[in-house]
GROMACS .gro file of C-alpha atoms in nm:
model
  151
    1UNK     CA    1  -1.115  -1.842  -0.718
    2UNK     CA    2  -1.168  -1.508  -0.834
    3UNK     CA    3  -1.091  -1.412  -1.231
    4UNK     CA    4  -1.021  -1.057  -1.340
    5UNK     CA    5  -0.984  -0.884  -1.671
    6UNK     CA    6  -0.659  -0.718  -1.579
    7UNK     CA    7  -0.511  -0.988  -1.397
    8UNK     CA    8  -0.135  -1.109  -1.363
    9UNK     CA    9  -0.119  -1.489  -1.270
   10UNK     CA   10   0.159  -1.658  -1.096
   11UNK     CA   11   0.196  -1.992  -0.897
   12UNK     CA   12   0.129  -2.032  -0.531
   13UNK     CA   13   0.234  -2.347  -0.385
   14UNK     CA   14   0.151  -2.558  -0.729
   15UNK     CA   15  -0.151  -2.348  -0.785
   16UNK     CA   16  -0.202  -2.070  -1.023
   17UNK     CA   17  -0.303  -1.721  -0.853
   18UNK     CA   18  -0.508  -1.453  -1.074
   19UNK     CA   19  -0.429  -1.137  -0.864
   20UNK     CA   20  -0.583  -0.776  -1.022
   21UNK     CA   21  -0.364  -0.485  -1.094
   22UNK     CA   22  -0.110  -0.422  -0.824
   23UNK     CA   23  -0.072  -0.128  -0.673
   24UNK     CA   24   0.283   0.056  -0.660
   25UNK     CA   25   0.514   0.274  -0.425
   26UNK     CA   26   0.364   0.589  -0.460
   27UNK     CA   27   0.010   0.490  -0.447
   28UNK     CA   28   0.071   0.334  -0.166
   29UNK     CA   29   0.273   0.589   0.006
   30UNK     CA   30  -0.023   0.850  -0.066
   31UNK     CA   31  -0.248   0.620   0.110
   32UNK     CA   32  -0.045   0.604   0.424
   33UNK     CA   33  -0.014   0.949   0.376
   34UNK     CA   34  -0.401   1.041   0.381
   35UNK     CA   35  -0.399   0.763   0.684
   36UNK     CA   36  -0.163   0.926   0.895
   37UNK     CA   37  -0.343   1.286   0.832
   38UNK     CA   38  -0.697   1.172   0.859
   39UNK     CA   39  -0.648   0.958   1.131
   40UNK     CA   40  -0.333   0.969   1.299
   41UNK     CA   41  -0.326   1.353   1.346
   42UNK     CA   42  -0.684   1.350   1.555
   43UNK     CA   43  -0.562   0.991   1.715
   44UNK     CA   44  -0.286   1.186   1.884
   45UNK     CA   45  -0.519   1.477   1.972
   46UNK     CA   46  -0.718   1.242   2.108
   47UNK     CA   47  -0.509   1.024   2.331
   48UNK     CA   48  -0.308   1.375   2.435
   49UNK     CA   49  -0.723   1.463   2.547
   50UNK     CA   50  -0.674   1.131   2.758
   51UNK     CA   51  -0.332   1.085   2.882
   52UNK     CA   52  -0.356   1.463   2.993
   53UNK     CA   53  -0.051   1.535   2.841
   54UNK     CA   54   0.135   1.280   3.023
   55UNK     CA   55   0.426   1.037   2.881
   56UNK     CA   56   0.161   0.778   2.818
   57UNK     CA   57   0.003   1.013   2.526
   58UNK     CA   58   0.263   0.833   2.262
   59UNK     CA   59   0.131   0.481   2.397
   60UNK     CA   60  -0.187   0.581   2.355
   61UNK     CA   61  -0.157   0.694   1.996
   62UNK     CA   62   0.039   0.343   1.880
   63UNK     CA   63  -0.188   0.132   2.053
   64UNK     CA   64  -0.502   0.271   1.885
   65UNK     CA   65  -0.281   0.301   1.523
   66UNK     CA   66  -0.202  -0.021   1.563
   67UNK     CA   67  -0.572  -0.138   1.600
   68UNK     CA   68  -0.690   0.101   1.333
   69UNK     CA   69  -0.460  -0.088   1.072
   70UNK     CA   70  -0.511  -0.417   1.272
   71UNK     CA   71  -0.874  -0.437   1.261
   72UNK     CA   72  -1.019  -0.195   0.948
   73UNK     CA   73  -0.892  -0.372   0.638
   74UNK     CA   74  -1.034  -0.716   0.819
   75UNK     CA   75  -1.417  -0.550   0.874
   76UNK     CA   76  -1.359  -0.301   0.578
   77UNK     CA   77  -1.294  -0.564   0.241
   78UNK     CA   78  -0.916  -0.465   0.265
   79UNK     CA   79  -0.948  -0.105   0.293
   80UNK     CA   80  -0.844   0.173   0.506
   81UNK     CA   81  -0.918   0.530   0.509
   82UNK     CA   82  -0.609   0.647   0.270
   83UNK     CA   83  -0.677   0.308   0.064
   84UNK     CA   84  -1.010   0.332  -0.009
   85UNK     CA   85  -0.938   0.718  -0.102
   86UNK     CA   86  -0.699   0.609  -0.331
   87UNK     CA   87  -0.890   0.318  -0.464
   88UNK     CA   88  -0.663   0.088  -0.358
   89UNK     CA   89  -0.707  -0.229  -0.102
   90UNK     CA   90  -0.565  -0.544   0.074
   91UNK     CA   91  -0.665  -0.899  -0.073
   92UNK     CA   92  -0.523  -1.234   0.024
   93UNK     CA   93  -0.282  -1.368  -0.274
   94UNK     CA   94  -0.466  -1.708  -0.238
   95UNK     CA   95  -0.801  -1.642  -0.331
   96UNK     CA   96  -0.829  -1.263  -0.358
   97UNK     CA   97  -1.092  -1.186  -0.051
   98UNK     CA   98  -1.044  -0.956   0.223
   99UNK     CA   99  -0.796  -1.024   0.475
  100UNK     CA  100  -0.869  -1.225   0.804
  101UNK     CA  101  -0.710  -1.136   1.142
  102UNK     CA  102  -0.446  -1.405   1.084
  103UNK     CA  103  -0.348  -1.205   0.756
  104UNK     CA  104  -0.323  -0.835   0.950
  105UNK     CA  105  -0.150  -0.986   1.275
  106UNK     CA  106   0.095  -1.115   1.042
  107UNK     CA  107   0.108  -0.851   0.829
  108UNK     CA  108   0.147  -0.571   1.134
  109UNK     CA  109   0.258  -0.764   1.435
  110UNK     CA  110   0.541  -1.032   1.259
  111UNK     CA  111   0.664  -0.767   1.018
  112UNK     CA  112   0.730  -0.526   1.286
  113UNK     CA  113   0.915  -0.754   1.501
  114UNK     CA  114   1.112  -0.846   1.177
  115UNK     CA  115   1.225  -0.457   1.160
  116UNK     CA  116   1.316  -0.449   1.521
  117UNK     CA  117   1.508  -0.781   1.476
  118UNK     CA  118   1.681  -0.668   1.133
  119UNK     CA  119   1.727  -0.322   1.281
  120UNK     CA  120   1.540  -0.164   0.992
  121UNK     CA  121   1.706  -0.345   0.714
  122UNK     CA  122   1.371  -0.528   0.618
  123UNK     CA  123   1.171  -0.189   0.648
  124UNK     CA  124   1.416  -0.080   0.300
  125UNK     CA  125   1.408  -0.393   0.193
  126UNK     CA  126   1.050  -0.380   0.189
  127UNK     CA  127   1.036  -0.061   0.030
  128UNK     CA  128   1.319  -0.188  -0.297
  129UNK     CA  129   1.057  -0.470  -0.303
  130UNK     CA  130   0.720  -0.293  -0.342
  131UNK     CA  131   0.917  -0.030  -0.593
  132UNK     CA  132   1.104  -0.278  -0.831
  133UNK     CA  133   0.907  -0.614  -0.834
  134UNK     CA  134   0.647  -0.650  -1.065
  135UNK     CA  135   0.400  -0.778  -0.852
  136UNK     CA  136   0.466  -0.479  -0.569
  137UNK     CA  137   0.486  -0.698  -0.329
  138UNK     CA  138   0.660  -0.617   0.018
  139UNK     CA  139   0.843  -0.849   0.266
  140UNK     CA  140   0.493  -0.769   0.489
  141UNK     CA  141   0.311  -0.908   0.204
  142UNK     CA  142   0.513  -1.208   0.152
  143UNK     CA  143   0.507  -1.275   0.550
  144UNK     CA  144   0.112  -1.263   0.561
  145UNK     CA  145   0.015  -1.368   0.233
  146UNK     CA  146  -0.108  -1.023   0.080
  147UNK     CA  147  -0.107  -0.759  -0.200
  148UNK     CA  148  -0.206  -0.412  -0.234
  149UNK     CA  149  -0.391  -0.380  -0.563
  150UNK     CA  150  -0.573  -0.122  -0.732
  151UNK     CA  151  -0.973  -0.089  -0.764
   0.00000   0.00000   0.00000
C-alpha cells in the first residue's frame, strides 16, 4: 500500500485506505473542459471527415469518446489529456495504482446506464457528491472504486 505525506485515510472494507489529496469540482470540471476541447472538438471533425456528413457522424464521435476515456487513464497511470494538464489523475481507492479496465468499464459503462435508469438524477447527485464530500468522491467513483486526486 502506498503512503503519502498529504494523505486522508479512511476504512475500506475493515482496511485503512491512505488516498493523496483529492481533487474537487472545479478542477475537475476544467479537466473535462480541456478534454472536450482538445479532443472532442477534432474527434467530431474527424468522424464528420468519415461519416461524410451523414447521421452516423454523432455515433462516430461517442463511440471513439467513449474509448478515449475508456482506455487512456488504464494505459496512461490515471490520466487523460485535461487531467494530466491539470495535474490531476484517476487511482484505485484500494491501493492507489492506476485504474484497470474493470475500474473504467465500471466507472463509464455502469455509471452511464445508472443516469439513463435514474433519468439524470444520479448525474446531480454525482455532482452534490464530488462538490460537498470531503473526499470528492462521485457516485462513478463509488460504483468503480476510484478517486480523482491531485498530483
Amino acid at each position: 500500500m502506498n503512503h503519502y505525506s498529504n494523505t486522508n485515510a479512511y476504512a475500506n472494507h475493515g482496511e485503512e485506505v491512505f488516498l493523496k489529496d483529492p481533487a474537487g469540482f472545479w478542477i475537475r470540471f476544467g479537466a473535462i473542459l480541456l478534454d472536450g476541447l482538445i479532443i472532442g472538438v477534432p474527434l467530431a471533425i474527424l468522424s464528420l471527415i468519415l461519416s461524410g456528413g451523414e447521421d452516423a457522424e454523432n455515433n462516430v464521435t461517442n463511440a471513439l469518446s467513449f474509448f478515449y476515456s475508456l482506455l487512456l487513464p488504464v494505459f496512461w497511470n490515471g490520466y487523460t489529456i485535461g487531467k494530466k494538464i491539470c495535474g490531476i489523475r484517476i487511482i484505485r481507492v484500494l491501493n492507489n495504482e492506476r485504474p484497470h479496465i474493470g475500474n473504467m468499464l465500471m466507472r463509464n459503462l455502469v455509471w452511464g446506464i445508472a443516469i439513463v435508469i435514474t433519468f439524470g438524477i444520479a448525474f446531480i447527485v454525482d455532482i452534490f457528491m464530488v462538490a460537498l464530500r470531503e473526499d470528492k468522491r462521485g457516485l462513478h467513483d463509488f460504483i468503480a472504486g476510484t478517486q480523482v486526486v491531485r498530483d
